[in-house]
PDB file of C-alpha atoms in Angstrom:
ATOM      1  CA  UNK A   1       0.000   0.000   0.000  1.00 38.00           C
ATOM      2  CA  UNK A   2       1.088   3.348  -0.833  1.00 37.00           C
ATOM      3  CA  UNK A   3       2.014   5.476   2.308  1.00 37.00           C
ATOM      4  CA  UNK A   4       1.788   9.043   2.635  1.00 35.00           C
ATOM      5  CA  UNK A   5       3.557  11.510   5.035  1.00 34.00           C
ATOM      6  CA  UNK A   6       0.481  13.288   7.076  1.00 31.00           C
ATOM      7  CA  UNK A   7       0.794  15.741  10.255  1.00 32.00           C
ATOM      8  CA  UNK A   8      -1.119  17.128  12.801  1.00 32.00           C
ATOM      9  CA  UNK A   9      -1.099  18.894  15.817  1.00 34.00           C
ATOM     10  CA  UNK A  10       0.127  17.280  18.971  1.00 33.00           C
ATOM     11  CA  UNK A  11      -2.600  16.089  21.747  1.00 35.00           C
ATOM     12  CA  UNK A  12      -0.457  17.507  24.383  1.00 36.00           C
ATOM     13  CA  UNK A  13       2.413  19.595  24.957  1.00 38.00           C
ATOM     14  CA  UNK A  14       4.914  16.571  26.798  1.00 42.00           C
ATOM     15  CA  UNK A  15       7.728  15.142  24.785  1.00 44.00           C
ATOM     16  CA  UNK A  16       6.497  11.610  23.356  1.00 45.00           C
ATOM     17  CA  UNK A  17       9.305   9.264  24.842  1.00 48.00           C
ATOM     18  CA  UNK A  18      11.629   7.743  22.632  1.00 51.00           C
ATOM     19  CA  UNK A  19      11.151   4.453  20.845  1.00 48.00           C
ATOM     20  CA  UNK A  20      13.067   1.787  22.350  1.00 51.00           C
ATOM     21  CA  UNK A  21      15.876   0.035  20.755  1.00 49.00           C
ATOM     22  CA  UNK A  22      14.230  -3.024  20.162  1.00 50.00           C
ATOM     23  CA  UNK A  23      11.281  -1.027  18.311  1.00 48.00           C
ATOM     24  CA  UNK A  24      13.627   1.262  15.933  1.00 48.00           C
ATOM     25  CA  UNK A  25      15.382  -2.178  14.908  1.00 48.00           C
ATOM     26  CA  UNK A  26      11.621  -3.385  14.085  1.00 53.00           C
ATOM     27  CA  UNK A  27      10.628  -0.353  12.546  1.00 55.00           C
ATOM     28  CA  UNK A  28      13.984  -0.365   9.686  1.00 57.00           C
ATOM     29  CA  UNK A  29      12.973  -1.296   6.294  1.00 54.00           C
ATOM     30  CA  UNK A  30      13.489  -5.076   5.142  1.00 82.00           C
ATOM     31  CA  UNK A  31      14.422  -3.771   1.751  1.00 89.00           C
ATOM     32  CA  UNK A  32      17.336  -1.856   1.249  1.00 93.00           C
ATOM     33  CA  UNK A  33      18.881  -0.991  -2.409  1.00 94.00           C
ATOM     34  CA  UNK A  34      22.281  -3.167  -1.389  1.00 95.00           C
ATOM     35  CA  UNK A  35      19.918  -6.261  -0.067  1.00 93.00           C
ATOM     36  CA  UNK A  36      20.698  -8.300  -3.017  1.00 92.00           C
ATOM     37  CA  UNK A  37      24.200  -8.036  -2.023  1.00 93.00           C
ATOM     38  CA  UNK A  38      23.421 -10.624   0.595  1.00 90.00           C
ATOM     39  CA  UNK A  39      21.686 -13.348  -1.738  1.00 87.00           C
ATOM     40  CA  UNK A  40      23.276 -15.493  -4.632  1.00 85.00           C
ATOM     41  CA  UNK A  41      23.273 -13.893  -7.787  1.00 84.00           C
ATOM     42  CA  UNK A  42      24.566 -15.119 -11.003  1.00 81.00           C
ATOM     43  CA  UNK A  43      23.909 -12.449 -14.365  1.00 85.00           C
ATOM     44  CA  UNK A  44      26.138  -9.922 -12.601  1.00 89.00           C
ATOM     45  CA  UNK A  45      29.969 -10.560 -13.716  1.00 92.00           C
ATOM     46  CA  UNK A  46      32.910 -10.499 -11.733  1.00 93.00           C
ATOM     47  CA  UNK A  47      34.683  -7.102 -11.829  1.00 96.00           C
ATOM     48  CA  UNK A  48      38.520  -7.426 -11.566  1.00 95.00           C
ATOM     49  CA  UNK A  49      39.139  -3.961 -10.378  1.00 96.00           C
ATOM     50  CA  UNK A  50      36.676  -3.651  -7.317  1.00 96.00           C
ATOM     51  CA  UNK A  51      38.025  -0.027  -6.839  1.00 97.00           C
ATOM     52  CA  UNK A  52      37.228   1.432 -10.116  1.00 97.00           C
ATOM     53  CA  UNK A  53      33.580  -0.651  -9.768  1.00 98.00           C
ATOM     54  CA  UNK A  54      33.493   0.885  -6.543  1.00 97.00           C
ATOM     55  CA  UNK A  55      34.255   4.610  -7.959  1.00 98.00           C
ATOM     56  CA  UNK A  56      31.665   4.062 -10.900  1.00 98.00           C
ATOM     57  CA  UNK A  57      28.751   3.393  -8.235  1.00 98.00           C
ATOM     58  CA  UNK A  58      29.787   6.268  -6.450  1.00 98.00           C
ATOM     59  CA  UNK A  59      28.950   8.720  -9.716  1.00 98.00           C
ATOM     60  CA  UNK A  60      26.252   6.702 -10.053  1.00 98.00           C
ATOM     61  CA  UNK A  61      24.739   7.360  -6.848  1.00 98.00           C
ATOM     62  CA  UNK A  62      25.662  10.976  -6.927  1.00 97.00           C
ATOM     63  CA  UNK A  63      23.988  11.744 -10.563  1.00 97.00           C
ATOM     64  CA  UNK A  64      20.700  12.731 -11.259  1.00 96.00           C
ATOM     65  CA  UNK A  65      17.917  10.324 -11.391  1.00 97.00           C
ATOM     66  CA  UNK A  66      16.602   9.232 -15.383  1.00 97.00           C
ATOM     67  CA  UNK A  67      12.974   9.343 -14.272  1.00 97.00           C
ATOM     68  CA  UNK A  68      11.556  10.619 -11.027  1.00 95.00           C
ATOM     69  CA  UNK A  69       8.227   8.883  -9.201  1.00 96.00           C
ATOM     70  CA  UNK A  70       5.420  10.799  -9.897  1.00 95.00           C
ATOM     71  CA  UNK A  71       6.103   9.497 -13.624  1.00 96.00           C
ATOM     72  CA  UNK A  72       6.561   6.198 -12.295  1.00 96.00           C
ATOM     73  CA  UNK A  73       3.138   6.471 -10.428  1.00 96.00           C
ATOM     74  CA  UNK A  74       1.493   7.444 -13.137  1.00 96.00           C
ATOM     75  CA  UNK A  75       2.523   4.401 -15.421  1.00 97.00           C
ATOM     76  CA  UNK A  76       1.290   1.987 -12.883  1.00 97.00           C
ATOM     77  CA  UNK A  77      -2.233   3.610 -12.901  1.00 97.00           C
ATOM     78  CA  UNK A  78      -1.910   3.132 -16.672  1.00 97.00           C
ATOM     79  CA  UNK A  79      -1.021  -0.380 -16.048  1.00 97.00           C
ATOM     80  CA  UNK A  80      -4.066  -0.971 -13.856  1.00 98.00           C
ATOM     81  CA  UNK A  81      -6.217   0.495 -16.235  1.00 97.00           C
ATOM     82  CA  UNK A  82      -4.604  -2.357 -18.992  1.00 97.00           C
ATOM     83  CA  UNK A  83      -5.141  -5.171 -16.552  1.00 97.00           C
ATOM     84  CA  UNK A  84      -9.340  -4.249 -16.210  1.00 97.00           C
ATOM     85  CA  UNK A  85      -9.113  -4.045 -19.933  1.00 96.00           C
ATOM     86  CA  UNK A  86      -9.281  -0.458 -19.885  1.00 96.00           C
ATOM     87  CA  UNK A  87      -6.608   0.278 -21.823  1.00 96.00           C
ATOM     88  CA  UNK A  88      -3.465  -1.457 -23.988  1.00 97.00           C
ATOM     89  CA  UNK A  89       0.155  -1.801 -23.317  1.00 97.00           C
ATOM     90  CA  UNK A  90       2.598  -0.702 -26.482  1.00 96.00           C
ATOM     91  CA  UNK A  91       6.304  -2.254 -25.738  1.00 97.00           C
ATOM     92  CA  UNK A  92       8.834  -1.998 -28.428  1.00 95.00           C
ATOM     93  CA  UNK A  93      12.315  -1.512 -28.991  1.00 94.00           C
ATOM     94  CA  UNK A  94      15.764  -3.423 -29.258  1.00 89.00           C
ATOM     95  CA  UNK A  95      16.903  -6.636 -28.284  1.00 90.00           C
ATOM     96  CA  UNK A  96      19.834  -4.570 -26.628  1.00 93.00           C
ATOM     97  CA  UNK A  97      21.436  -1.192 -27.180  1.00 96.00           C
ATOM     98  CA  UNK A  98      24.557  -0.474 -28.554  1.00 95.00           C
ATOM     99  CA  UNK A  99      27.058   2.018 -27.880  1.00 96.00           C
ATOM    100  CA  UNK A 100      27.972   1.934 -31.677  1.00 95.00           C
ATOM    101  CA  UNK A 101      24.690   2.486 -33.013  1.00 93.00           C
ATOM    102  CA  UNK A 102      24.591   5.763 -31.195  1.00 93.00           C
ATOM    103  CA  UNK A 103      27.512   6.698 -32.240  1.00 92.00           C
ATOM    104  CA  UNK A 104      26.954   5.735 -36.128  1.00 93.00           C
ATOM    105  CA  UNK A 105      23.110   7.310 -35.959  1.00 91.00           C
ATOM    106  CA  UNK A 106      23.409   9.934 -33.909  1.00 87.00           C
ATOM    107  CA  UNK A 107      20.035   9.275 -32.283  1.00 89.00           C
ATOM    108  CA  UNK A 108      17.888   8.687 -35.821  1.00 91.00           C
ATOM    109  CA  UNK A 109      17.312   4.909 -34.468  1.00 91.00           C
ATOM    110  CA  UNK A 110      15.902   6.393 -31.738  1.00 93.00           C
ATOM    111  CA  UNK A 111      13.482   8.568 -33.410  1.00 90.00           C
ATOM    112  CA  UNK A 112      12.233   5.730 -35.891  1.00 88.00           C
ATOM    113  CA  UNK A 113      11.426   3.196 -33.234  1.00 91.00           C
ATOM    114  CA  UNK A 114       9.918   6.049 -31.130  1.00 91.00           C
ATOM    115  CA  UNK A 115       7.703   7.017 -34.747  1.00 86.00           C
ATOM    116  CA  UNK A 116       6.972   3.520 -35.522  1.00 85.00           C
ATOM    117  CA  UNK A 117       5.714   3.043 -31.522  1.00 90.00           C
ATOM    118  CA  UNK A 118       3.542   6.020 -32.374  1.00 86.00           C
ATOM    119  CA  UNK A 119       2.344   4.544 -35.545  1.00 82.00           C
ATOM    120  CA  UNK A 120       1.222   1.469 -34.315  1.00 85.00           C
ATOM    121  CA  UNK A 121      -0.479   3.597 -30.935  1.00 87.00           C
ATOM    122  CA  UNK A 122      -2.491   5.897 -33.433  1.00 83.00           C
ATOM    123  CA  UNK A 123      -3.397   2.893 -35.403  1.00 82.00           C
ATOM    124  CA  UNK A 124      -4.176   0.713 -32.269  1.00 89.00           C
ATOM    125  CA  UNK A 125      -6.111   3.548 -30.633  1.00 86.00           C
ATOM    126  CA  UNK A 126      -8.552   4.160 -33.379  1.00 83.00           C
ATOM    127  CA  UNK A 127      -9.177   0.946 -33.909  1.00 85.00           C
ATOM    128  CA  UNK A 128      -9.944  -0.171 -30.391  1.00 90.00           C
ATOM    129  CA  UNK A 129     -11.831   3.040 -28.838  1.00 89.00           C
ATOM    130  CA  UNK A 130      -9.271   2.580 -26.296  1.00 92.00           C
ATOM    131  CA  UNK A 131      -5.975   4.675 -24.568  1.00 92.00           C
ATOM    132  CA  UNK A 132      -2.626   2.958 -25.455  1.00 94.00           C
ATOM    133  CA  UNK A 133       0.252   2.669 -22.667  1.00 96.00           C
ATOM    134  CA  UNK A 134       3.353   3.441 -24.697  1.00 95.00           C
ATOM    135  CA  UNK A 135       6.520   1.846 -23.633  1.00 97.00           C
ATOM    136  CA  UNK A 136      10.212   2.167 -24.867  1.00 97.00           C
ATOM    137  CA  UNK A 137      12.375  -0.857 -24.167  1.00 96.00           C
ATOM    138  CA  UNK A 138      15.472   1.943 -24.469  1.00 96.00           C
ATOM    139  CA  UNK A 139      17.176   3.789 -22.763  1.00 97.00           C
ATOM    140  CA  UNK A 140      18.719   1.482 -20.271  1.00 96.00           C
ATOM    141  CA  UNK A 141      18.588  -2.056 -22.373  1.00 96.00           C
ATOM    142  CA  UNK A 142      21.987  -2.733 -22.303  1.00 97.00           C
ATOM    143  CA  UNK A 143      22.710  -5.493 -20.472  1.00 94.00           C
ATOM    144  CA  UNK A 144      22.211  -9.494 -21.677  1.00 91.00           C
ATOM    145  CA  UNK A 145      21.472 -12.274 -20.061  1.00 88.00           C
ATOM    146  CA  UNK A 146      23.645 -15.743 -20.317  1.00 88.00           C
ATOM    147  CA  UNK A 147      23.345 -19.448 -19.350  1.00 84.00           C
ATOM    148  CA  UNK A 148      27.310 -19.474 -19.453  1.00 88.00           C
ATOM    149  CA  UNK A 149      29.920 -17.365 -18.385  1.00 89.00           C
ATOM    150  CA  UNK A 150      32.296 -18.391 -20.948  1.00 91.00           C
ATOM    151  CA  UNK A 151      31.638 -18.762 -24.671  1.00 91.00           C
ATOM    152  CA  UNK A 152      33.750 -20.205 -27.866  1.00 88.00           C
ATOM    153  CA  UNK A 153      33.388 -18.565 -30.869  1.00 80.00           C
ATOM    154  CA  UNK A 154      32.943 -20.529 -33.893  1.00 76.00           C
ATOM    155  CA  UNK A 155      35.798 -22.702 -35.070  1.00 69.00           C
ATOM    156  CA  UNK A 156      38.387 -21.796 -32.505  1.00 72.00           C
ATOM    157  CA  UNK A 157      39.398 -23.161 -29.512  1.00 79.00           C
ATOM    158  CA  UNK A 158      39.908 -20.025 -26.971  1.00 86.00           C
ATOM    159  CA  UNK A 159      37.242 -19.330 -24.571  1.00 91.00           C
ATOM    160  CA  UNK A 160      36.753 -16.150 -23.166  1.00 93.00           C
ATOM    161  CA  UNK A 161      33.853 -14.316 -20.827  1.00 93.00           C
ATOM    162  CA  UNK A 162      30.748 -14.328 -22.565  1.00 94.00           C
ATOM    163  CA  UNK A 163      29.200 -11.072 -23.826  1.00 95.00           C
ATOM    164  CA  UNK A 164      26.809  -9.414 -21.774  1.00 95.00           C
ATOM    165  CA  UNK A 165      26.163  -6.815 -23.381  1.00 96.00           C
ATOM    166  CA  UNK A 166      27.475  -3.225 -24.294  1.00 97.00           C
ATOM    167  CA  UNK A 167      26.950  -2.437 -20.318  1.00 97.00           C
ATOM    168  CA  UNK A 168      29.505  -4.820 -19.189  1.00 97.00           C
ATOM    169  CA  UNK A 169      31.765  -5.821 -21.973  1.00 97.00           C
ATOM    170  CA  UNK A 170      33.034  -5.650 -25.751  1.00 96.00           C
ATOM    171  CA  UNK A 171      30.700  -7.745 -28.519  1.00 94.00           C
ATOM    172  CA  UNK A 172      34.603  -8.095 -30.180  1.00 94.00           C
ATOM    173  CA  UNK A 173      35.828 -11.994 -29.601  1.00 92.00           C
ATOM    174  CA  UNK A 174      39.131 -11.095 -27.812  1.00 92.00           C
ATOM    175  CA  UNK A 175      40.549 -10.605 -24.271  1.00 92.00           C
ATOM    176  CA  UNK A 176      40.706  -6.862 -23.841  1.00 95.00           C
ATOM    177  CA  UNK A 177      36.970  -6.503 -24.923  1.00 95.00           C
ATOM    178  CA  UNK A 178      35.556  -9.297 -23.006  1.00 96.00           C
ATOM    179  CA  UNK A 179      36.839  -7.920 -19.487  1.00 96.00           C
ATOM    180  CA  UNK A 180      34.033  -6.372 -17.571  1.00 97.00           C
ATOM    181  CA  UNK A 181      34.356  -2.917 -17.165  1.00 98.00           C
ATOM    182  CA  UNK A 182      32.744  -0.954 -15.096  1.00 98.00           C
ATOM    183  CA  UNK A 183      33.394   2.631 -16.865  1.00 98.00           C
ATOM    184  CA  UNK A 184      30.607   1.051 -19.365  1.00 98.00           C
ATOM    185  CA  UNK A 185      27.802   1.371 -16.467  1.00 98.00           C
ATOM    186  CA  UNK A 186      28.878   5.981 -17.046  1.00 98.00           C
ATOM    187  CA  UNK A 187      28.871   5.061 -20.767  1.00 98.00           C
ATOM    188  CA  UNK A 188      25.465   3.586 -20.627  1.00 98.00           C
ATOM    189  CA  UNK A 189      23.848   6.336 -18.321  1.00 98.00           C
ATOM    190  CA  UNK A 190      25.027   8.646 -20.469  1.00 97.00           C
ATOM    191  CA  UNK A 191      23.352   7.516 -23.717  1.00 97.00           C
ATOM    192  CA  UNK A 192      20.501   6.444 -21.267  1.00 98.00           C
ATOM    193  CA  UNK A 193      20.681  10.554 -20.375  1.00 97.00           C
ATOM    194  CA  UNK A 194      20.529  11.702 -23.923  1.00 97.00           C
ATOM    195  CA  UNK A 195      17.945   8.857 -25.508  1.00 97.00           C
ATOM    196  CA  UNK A 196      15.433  10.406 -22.591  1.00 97.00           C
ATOM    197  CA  UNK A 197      15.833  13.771 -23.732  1.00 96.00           C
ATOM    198  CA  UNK A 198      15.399  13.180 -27.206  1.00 95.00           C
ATOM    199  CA  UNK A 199      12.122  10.644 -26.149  1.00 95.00           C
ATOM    200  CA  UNK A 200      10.615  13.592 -24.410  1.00 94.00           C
ATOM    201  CA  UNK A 201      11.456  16.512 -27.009  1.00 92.00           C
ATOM    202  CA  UNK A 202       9.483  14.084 -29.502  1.00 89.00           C
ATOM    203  CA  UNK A 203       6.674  13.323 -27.266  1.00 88.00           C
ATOM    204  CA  UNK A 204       6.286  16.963 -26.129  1.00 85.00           C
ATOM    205  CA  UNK A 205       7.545  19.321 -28.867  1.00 76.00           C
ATOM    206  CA  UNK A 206       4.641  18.813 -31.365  1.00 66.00           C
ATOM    207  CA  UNK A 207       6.436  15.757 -33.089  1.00 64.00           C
ATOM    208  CA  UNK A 208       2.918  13.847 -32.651  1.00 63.00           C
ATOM    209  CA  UNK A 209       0.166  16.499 -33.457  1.00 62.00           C
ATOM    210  CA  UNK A 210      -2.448  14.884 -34.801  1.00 60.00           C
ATOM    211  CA  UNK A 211      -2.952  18.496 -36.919  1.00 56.00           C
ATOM    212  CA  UNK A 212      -0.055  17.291 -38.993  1.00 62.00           C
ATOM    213  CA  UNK A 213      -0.546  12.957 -38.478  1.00 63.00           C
ATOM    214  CA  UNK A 214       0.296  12.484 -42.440  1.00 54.00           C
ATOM    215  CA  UNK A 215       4.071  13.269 -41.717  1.00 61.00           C
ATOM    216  CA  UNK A 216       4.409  11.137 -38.883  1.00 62.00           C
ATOM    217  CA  UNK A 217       5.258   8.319 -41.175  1.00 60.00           C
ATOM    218  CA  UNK A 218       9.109   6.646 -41.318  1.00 54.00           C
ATOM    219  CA  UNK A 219      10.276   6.940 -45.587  1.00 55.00           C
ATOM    220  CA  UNK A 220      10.337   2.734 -45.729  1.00 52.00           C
ATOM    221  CA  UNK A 221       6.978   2.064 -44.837  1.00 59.00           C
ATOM    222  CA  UNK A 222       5.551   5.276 -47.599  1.00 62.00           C
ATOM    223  CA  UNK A 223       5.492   3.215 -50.266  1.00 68.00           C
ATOM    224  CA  UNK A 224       4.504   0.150 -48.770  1.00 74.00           C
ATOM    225  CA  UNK A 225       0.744  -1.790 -48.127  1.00 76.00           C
ATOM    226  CA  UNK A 226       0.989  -0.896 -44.575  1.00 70.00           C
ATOM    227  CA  UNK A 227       2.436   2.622 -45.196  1.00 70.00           C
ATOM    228  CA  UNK A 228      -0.963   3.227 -47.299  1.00 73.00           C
ATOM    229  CA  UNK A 229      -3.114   1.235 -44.857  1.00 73.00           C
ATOM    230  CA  UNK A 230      -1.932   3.812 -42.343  1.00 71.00           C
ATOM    231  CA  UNK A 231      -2.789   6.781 -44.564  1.00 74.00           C
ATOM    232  CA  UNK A 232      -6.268   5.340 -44.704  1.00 75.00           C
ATOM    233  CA  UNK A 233      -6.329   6.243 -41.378  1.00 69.00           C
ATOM    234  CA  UNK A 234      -4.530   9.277 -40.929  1.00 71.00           C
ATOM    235  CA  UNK A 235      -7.432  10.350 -43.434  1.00 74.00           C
ATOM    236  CA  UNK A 236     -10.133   9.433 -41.314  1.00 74.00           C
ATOM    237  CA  UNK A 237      -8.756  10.857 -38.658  1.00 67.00           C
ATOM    238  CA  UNK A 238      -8.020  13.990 -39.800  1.00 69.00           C
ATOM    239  CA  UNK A 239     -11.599  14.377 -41.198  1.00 71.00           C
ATOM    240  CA  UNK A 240     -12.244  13.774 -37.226  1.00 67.00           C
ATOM    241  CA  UNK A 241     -10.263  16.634 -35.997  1.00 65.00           C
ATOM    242  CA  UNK A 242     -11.824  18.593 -39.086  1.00 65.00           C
ATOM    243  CA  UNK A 243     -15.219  17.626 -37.746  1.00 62.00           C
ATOM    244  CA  UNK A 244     -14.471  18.548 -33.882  1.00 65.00           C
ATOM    245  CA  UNK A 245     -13.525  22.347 -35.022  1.00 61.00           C
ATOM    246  CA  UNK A 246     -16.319  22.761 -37.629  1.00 69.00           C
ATOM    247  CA  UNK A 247     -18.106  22.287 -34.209  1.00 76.00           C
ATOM    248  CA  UNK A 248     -16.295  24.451 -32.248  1.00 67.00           C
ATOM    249  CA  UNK A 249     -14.597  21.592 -30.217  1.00 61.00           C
ATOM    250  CA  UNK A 250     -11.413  23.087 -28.628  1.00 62.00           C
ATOM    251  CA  UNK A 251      -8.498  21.007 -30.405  1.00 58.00           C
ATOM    252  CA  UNK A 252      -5.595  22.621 -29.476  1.00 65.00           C
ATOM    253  CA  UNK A 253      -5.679  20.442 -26.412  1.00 58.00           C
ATOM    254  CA  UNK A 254      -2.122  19.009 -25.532  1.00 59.00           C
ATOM    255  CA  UNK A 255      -3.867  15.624 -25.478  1.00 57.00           C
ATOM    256  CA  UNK A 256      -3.481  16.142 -29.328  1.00 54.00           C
ATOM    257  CA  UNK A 257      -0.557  17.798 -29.820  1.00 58.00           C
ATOM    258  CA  UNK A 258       1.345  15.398 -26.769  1.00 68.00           C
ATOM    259  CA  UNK A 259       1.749  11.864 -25.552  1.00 82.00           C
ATOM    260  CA  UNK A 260       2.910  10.109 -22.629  1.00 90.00           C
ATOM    261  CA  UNK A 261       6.111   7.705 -23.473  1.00 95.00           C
ATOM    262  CA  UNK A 262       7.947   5.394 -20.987  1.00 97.00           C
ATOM    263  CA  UNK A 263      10.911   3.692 -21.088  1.00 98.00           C
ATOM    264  CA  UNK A 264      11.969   0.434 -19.967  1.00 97.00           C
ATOM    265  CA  UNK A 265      14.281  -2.057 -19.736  1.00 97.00           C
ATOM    266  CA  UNK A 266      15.529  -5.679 -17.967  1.00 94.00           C
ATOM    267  CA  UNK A 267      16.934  -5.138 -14.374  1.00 92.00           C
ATOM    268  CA  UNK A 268      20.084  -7.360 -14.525  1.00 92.00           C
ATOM    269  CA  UNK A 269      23.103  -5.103 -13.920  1.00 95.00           C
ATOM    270  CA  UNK A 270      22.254  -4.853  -9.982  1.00 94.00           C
ATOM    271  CA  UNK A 271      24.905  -2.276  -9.361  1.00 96.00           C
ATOM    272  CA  UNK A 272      23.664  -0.115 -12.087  1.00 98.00           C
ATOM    273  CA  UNK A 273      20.066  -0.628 -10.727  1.00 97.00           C
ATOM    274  CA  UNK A 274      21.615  -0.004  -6.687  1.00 97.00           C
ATOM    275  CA  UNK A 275      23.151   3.271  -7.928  1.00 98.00           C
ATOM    276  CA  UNK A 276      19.936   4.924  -9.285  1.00 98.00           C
ATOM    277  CA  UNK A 277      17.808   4.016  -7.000  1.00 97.00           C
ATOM    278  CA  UNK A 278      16.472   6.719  -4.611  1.00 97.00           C
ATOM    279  CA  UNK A 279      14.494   6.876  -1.745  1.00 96.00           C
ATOM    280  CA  UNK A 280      11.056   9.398  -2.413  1.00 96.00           C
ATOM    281  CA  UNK A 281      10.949  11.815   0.605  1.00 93.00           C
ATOM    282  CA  UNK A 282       7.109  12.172  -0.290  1.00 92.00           C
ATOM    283  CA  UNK A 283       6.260   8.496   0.268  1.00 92.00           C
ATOM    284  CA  UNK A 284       9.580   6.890   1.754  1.00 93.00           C
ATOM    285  CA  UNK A 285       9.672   4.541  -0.782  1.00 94.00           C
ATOM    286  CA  UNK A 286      11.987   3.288  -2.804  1.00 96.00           C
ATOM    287  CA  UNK A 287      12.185   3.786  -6.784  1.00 97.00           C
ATOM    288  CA  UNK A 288      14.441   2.135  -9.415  1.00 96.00           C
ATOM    289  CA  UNK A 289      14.877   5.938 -11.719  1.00 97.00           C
ATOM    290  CA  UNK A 290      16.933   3.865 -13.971  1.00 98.00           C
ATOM    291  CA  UNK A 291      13.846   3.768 -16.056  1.00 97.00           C
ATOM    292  CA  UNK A 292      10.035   3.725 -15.731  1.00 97.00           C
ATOM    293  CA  UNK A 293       9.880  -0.059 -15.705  1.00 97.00           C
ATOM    294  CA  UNK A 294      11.978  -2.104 -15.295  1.00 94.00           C
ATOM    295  CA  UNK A 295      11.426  -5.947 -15.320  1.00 91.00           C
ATOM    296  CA  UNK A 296      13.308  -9.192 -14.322  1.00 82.00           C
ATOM    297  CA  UNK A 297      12.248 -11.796 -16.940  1.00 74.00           C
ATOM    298  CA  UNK A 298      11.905 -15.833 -16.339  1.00 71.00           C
ATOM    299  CA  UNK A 299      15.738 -16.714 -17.995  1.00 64.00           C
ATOM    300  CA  UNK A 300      17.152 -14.933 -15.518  1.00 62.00           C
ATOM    301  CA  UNK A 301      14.554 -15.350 -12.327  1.00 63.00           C
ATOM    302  CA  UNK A 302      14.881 -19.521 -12.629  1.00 57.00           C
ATOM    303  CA  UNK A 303      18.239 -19.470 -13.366  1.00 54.00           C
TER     304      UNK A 303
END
């Protein structure tokens, strides 16, 4: 249950005595951010230098959070909605991020998967009367998880540490790449940093207003069946909006010109996850503001 900080005016004017030390041990949280710590754990790779780890979770812990939890809040009412059947979850994205693809793209990857998402919302929307819960799996996917440690690559005989993605190590099949580093977890918060900004300029900066729904259309699918099935329905509704003003309807409404976007991605770097995680002084609890979900999936839960 979600708890909220109330006050209210003392019923007299003594001193309430202390708690005892017994009852502040009782009262401490069961869940801390360094819990797992304690328990077995076997997706998070062994770090040779443990003071250069140490020095990356210390940045980590002292940057500024990627989402905050009023956002976070507001995608689990979404999510409730979804599971009465009130409304439909959109995920999409990559299988993992890359560092390279950044680099080489300069962010245009992000934008298509962010227009095709909105593509498929519009299309999803109008054809089910219903809002659609828009999720990203970006901006923090960068980790992998394996049933080995150790890997061969094809027709040699070395074995090195398994890739785990961009996060931890080097896709490249030799020593120096394969060593985890953890100078990738700043790498990956970075391009976690600017993939959010660039989500949020889309989603907020008139990108998606429906005034203008013909462009939002990526250049491969223009040409295509499902480029002009889409079209069919930009027509329609356009005529919609058309109709709404001929009435009067107010449609400069940022519910038209906006739209809510999450990201997500799987938690399995834990001191990635540990470093981002703050504690809400509005509900003392806990959120993970490495993204706005953030999942554990069954490969790596019954491993």
């Amino acid at each position: 249950p979600r708890r909220h900080l109330t006050s209210s005016a003392p019923a007299a004017t003594a001193a309430p005595p202390k708690p005892s030390t017994a009852a502040a041990a009782t009262a401490r949280p069961e869940w801390l951010p360094g819990s797992w710590r304690t328990m077995p754990i076997r997706q998070v790779p062994d770090y040779p230098d443990q003071d250069v780890l140490q020095a990356a979770e210390r940045k980590l812990k002292n940057s500024v959070p990627l989402v905050y939890p009023g956002e976070c809040e507001r995608l689990k009412a979404q999510l409730a909605k979804a599971a009465k059947g009130e409304a439909f979850v959109l995920q999409g994205g990559d299988c993992a991020e890359s560092f390279e693809e950044f680099e080489k793209y300069g962010g245009d990857n992000i934008r298509d998967t962010f227009t095709l998402l909105i593509q498929m919302s519009i299309l999803l929307m109008y054809g089910l009367r219903r809002p659609v819960v828009k999720i990203g799996r970006m901006a923090g996917q960068f980790a992998k998880p394996r049933s080995s440690p150790f890997e061969k690559a094809k027709n040699k005989e070395m074995e090195l540490p398994s890739y785990r993605g961009d996060m931890i190590n080097g896709p490249d099949f030799t020593e120096e790449h394969r060593i985890p580093d953890p100078q990738r977890m700043l790498t990956a918060f970075a391009q976690s940093t600017s993939t959010i900004n660039l989500l949020r300029a889309l989603a907020t900066g008139g990108f998606l207003d429906l005034h203008r729904i013909h462009e939002i259309n990526l250049s491969f699918t223009k040409h295509s069946k499902e480029g002009e099935k889409f079209l069919e329905y930009a027509d329609r509704i356009s005529s919609a909006v058309a109709f709404m003003e001929s009435c009067g309807l107010q449609t400069d409404s940022p519910m038209l010109r906006q739209a809510e976007f999450y990201v997500s991605h799987e938690s399995l770097l834990l001191p990635y996850e540990e470093g981002l995680t703050r504690l809400d002084p509005d509900t003392g609890r806990y959120y993970a503001t490495s993204g706005h979900m953030i999942w554990l999936g069954d490969l790596t839960r019954l491993d």
